[in-house]
XYZ file of C-alpha atoms in Angstrom:
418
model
C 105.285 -142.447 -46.069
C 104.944 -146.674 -46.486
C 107.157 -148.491 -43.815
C 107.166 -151.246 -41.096
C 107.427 -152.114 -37.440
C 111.033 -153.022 -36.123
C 112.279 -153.607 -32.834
C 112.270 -150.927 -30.189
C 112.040 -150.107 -26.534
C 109.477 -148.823 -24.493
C 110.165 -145.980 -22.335
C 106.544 -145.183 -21.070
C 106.292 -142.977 -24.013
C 106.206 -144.964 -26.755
C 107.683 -147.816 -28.838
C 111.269 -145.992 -30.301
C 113.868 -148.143 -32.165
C 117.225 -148.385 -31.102
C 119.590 -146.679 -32.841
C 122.992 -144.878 -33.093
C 122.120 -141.794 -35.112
C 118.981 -139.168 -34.911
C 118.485 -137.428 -37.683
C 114.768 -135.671 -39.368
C 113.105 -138.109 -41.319
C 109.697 -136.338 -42.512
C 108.188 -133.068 -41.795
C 104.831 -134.510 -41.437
C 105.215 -138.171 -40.095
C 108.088 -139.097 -37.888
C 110.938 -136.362 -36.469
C 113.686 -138.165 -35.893
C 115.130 -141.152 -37.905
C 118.322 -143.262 -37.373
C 120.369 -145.506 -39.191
C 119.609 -149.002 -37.896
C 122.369 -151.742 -38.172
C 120.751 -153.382 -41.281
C 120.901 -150.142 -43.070
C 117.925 -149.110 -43.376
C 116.950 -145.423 -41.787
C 114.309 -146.439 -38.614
C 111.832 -143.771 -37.011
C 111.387 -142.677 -33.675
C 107.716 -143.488 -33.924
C 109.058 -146.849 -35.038
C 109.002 -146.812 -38.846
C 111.674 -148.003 -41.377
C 111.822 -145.084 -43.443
C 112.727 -145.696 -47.651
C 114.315 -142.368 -48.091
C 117.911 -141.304 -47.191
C 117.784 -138.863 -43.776
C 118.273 -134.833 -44.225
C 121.996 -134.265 -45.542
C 122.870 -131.428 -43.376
C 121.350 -133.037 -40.158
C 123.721 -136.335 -40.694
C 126.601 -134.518 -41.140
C 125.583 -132.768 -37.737
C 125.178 -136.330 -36.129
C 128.655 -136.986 -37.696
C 130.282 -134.139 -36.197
C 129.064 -134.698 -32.907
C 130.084 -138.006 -32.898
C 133.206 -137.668 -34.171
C 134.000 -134.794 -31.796
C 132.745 -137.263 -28.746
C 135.105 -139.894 -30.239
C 138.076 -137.740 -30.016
C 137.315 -136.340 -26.516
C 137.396 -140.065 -25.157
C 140.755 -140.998 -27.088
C 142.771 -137.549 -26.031
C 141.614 -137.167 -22.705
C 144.980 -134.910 -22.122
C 143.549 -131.819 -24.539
C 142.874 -129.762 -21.755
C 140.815 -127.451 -24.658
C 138.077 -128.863 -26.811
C 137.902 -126.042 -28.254
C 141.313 -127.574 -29.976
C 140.014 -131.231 -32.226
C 136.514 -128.931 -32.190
C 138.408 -126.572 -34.804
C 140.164 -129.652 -35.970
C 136.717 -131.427 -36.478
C 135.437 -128.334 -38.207
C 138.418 -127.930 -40.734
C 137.884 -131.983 -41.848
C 134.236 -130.901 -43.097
C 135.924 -128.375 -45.253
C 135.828 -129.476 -48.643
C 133.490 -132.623 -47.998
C 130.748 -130.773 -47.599
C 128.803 -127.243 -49.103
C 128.787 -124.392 -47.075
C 125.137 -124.718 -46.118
C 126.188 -127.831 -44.306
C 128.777 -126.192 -42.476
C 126.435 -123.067 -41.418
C 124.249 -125.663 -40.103
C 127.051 -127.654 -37.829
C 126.879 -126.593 -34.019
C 128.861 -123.842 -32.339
C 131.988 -124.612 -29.746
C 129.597 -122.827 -27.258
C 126.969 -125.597 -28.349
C 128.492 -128.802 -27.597
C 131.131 -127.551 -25.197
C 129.302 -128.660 -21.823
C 129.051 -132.232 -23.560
C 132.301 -133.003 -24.666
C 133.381 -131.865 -20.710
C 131.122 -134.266 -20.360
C 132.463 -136.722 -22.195
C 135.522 -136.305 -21.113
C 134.540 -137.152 -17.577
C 133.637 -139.770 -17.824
C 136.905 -141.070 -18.359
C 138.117 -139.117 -15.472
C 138.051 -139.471 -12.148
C 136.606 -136.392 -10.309
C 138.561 -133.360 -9.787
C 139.596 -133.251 -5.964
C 139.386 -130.458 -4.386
C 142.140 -130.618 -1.656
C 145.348 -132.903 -1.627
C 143.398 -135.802 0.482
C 141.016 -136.258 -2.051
C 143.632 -136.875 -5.200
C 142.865 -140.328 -5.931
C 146.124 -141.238 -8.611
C 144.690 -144.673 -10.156
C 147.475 -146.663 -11.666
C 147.167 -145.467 -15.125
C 148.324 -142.440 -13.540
C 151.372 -143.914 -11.880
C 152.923 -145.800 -14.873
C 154.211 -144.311 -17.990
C 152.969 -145.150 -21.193
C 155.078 -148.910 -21.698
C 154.064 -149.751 -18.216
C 157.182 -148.627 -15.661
C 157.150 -146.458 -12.828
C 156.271 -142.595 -13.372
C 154.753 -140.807 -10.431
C 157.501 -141.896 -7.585
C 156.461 -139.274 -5.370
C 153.265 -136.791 -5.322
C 156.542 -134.005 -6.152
C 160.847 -129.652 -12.474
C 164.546 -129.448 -12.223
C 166.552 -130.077 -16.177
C 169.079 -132.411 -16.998
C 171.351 -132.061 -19.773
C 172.848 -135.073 -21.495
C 174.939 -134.057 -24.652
C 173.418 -130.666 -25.331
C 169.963 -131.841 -24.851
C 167.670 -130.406 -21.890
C 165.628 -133.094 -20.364
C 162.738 -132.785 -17.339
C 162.413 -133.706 -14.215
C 158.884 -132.154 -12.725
C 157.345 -132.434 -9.021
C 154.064 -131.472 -8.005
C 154.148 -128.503 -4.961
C 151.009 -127.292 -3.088
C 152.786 -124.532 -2.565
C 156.260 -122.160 -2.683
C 157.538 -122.608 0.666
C 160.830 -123.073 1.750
C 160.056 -126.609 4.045
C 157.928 -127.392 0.955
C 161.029 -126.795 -1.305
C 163.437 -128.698 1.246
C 161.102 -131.810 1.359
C 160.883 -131.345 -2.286
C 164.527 -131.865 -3.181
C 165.172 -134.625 -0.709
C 162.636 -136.429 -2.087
C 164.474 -136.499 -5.377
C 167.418 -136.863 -3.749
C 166.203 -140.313 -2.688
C 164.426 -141.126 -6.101
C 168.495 -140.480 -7.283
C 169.782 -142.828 -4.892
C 167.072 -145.463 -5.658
C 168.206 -145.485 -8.924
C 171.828 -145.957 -7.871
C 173.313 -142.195 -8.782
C 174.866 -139.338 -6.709
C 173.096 -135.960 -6.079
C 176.441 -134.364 -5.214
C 176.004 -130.667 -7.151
C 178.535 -128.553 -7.862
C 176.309 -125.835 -8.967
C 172.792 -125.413 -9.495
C 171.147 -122.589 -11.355
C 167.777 -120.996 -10.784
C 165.607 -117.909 -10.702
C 165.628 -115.594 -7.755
C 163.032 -116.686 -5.744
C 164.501 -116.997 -1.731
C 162.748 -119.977 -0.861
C 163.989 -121.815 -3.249
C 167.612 -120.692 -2.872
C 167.580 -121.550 0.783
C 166.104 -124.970 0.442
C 168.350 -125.929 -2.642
C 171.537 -125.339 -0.076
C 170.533 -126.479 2.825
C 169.340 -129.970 0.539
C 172.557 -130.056 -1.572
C 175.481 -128.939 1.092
C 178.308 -127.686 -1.155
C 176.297 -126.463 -3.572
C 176.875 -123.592 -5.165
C 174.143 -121.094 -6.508
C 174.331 -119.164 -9.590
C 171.607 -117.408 -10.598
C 169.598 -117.090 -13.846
C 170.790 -113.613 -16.026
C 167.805 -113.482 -18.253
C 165.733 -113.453 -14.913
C 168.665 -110.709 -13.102
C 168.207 -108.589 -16.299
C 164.107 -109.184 -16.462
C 163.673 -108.206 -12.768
C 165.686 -104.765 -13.100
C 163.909 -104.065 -16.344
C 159.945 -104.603 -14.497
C 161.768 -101.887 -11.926
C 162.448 -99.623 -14.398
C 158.929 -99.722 -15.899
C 157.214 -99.627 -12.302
C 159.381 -96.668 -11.426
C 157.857 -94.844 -14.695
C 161.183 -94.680 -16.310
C 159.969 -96.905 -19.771
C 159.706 -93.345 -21.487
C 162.863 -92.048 -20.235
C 164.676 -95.410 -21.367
C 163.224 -94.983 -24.551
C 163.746 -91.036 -25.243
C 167.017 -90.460 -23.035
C 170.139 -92.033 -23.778
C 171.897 -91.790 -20.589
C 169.166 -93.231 -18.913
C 169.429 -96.336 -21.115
C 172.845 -96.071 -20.666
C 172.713 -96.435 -16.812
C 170.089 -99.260 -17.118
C 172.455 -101.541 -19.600
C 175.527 -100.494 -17.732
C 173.704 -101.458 -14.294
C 173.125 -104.955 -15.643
C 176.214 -105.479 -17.120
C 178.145 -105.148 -13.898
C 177.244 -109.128 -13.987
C 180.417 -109.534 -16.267
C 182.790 -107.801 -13.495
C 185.034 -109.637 -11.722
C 183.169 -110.344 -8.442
C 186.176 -108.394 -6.158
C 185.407 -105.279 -8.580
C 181.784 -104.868 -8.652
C 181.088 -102.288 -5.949
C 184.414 -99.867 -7.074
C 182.503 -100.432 -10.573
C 179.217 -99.458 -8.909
C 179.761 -96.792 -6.885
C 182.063 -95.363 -10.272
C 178.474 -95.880 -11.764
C 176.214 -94.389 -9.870
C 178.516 -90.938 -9.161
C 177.749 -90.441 -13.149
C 173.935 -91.403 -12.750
C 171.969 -88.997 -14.665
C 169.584 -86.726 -12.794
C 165.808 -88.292 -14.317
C 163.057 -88.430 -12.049
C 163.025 -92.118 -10.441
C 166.838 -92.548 -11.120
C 167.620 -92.361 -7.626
C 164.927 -95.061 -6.628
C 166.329 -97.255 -9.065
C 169.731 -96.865 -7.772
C 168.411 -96.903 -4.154
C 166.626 -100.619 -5.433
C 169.580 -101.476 -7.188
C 172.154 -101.341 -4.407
C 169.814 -102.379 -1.606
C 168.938 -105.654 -3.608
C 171.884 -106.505 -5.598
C 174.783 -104.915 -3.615
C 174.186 -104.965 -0.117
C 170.452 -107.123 0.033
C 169.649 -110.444 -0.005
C 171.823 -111.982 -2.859
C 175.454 -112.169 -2.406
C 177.107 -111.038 -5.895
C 178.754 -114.268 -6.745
C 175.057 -115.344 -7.155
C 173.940 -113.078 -9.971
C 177.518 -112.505 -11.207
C 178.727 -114.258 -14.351
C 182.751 -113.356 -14.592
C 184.289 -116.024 -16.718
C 181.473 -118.108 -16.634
C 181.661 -120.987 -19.595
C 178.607 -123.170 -18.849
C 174.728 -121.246 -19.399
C 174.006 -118.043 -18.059
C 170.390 -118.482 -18.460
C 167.565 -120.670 -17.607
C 166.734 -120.807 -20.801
C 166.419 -124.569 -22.077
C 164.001 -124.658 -18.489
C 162.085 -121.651 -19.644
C 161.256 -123.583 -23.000
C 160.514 -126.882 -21.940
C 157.736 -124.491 -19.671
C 156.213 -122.728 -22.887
C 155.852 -125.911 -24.447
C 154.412 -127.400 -21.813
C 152.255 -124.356 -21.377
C 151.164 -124.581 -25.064
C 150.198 -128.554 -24.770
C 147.950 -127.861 -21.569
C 146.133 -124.584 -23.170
C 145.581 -122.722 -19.840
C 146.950 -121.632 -16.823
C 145.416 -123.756 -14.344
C 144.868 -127.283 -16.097
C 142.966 -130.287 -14.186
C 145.560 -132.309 -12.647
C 144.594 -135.404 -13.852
C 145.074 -133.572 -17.567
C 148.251 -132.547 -16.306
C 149.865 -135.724 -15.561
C 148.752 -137.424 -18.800
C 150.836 -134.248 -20.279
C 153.522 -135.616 -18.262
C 153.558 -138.785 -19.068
C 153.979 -138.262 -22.942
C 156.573 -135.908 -22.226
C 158.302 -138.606 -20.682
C 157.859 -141.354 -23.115
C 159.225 -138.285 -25.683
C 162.035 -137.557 -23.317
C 163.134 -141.525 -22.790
C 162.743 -141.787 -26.865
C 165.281 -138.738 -26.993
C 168.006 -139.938 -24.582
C 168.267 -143.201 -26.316
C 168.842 -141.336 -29.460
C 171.342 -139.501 -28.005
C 173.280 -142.710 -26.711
C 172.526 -144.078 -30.068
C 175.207 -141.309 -31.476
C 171.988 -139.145 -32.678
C 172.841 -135.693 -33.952
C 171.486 -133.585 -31.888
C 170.322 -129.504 -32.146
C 173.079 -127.211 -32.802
C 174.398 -123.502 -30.698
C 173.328 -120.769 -32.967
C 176.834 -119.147 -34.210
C 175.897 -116.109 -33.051
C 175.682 -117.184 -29.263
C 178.992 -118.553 -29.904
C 181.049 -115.601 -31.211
C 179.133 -113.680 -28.346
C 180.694 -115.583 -25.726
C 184.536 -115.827 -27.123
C 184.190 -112.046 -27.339
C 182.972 -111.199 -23.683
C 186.124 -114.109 -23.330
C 188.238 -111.934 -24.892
C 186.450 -108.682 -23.327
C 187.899 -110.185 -19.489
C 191.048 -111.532 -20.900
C 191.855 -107.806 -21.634
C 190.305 -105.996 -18.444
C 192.418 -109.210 -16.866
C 195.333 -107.888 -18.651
C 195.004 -104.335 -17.544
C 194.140 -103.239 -21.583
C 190.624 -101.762 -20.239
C 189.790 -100.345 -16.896
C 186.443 -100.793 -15.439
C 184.429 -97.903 -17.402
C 185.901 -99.168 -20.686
C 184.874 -102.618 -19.954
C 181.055 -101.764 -18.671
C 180.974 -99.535 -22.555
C 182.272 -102.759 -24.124
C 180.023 -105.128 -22.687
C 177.156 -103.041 -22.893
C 177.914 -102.577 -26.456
C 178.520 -106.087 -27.594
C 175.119 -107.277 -25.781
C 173.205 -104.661 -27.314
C 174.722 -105.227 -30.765
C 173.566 -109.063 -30.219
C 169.884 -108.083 -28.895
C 170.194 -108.802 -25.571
C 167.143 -109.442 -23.642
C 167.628 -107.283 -21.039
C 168.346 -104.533 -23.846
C 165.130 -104.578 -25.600
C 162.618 -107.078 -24.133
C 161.384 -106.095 -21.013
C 161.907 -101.967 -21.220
C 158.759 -101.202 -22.960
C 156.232 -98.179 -23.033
């Protein structure tokens, strides 16, 4: 092979040219070869080569390079496993399928794109002390204010769900307390009242007790999917999945159990102690009617917090529970880098502020689902008559039990599985 001398380095090993791609240039002369900015293809031994490089070896030095691109311009994929695929499927088609066989692994380049991605980052701290927030952190995307406090509670303007997160290190309730006044003051800095009249949640204590002693004259009202998902885990732990599944008075008990949620608060223990006299005689019925009573009757939660008698706003945390799959999906694990995690956040916001001025813009926003709708006029219609005296309490458990299993409640077939 005939070429020339062109400008190189010296690393103490030998002249090399400086280049931006290494690719095999000739089995017997030099190994590597790389495109030089003239154009021409340069060796490492520091000869200008007159033959194109090895196909399948470029398109390698492609790939790389394009996956180390698109590591430094979406530093918030928490997977790189993600543009890797993405990078594989855009050499479908523009090259053969030797050339693809011959393109690295995920396993292969996934220590360098981490790489790569680091240095973009600052490190990962490991306690609270050491979480350096740099001001691309603290802004949003145009610029403004974004991370007011190192502290996700939903907002609903016409319909639409929106965000607002905070950052815990950990579930306690002075944690929780200093949590909420925080955003109480973030609320007042803005120029609006925190004065609740209700606030829905799951049923975790801590929480509970710090949202009313932050928000006095709040009331609580708690989540039903989460009531109905927390009786169904005690029916599986208790071993009674099978049971649910095979004996129909057992399912009975369970759906009727739940439903007691749609009785008028001042009725609910008549209706439960009417309820558990006809409790079939299964093995681990009694525990779950021992849990039942001790939790939901006489425990911890007063029944006007998991009771939903003529309730007319959202029953569920359901818009919340969304906005966290989502969320969940964009991130790709479990316990994402937090630096990853607030670049999340901070598109989510600039998608959230985009969606709020539609809205005020007279936007047409997403729809109920017809169903949902007749559902609630008919559990409307359901109380109007047990109001009226057209259904006593038995007849109106069967009812509601009924209509909610005819719609697919979640508490009806979600969480009581085998």
């Amino acid at each position: 092979m005939r070429g020339e001398r062109i400008k190189g380095r010296n690393n103490g090993r030998g002249r090399r040219s400086v280049c931006r791609r290494v690719m095999s240039c000739h089995p017997n002369g030099a190994s590597f070869v790389n495109h030089s900015p003239n154009g021409g293809w340069g060796c490492r031994k520091g000869l200008r080569a007159h033959h194109p490089p090895d196909s399948e070896e470029l398109n390698e030095c492609r790939f790389k390079n394009s996956l180390k691109e698109t590591a430094r311009q979406h530093l918030h994929m928490p997977g790189p496993r993600k543009f890797t695929n993405q990078e594989m499927l855009g050499m479908v088609g523009q090259v053969d399928d030797d050339a693809l066989g011959a393109l690295s692994t995920y396993q292969s380049v996934r220590s360098t794109l981490y790489r790569e991605k680091g240095r973009f980052q600052p490190g990962l701290p490991t306690n609270v002390a050491q979480m350096n927030m740099g001001q691309r952190h603290k802004q949003t995307l145009d610029g403004r204010d974004f991370l007011l406090f190192d502290v996700s509670m939903s907002v609903v303007l016409e319909g639409v769900s929106l965000n607002v997160a905070y950052l815990l290190p950990g579930k306690s309730r002075e944690i929780y307390v200093t949590a909420f006044q925080k955003f109480d003051e973030a609320l007042r800095a803005c120029g609006r009242s925190s004065k609740l009249k209700i606030v829905r949640s799951d049923y975790e204590l801590a929480l509970i007790q710090a949202l009313l002693h932050a928000f006095l004259g709040t009331r609580h009202r708690g989540c039903h999917f989460h009531f109905a998902q927390t009786v169904g885990r005690k029916v599986q732990s208790l071993g009674l999945s099978k049971p649910y599944q095979k004996d129909p008075h057992v399912k009975m008990f369970v759906r009727q159990s739940i439903s007691l949620a749609f009785v008028p608060p001042t009725f609910v223990r008549v209706a439960w102690r009417t309820l558990k006299s006809s409790a079939p005689t299964a093995t681990g019925v009694s525990e779950l009617s021992l849990y039942f009573e001790d939790t939901w009757i006489t425990g911890n939660y007063d029944i006007s917090q998991w009771n939903h008698y003529q309730n007319d706003g959202a029953r569920t945390n359901n818009l919340k529970e969304a906005w966290h799959r989502k969320l969940n999906n964009v991130l790709g694990k479990a316990h994402p880098k937090i630096y990853n995690f607030v670049n999340v956040l901070q598109r989510d916001e600039a998608l959230s502020r985009s969606t709020i001025l539609q809205v005020l813009g007279g936007g047409q926003t997403r729809k109920r689902q017809k169903k949902w709708e007749r559902k609630d006029d008919n559990i409307r219609k359901l109380e109007q008559r047990l109001s009226n005296g057209q259904l006593n309490l038995t007849g109106f458990l069967k009812a509601v039990h009924a209509l909610l299993r005819d719609m697919k409640s979640a508490f009806c077939v979600l969480y009581i599985v085998c």
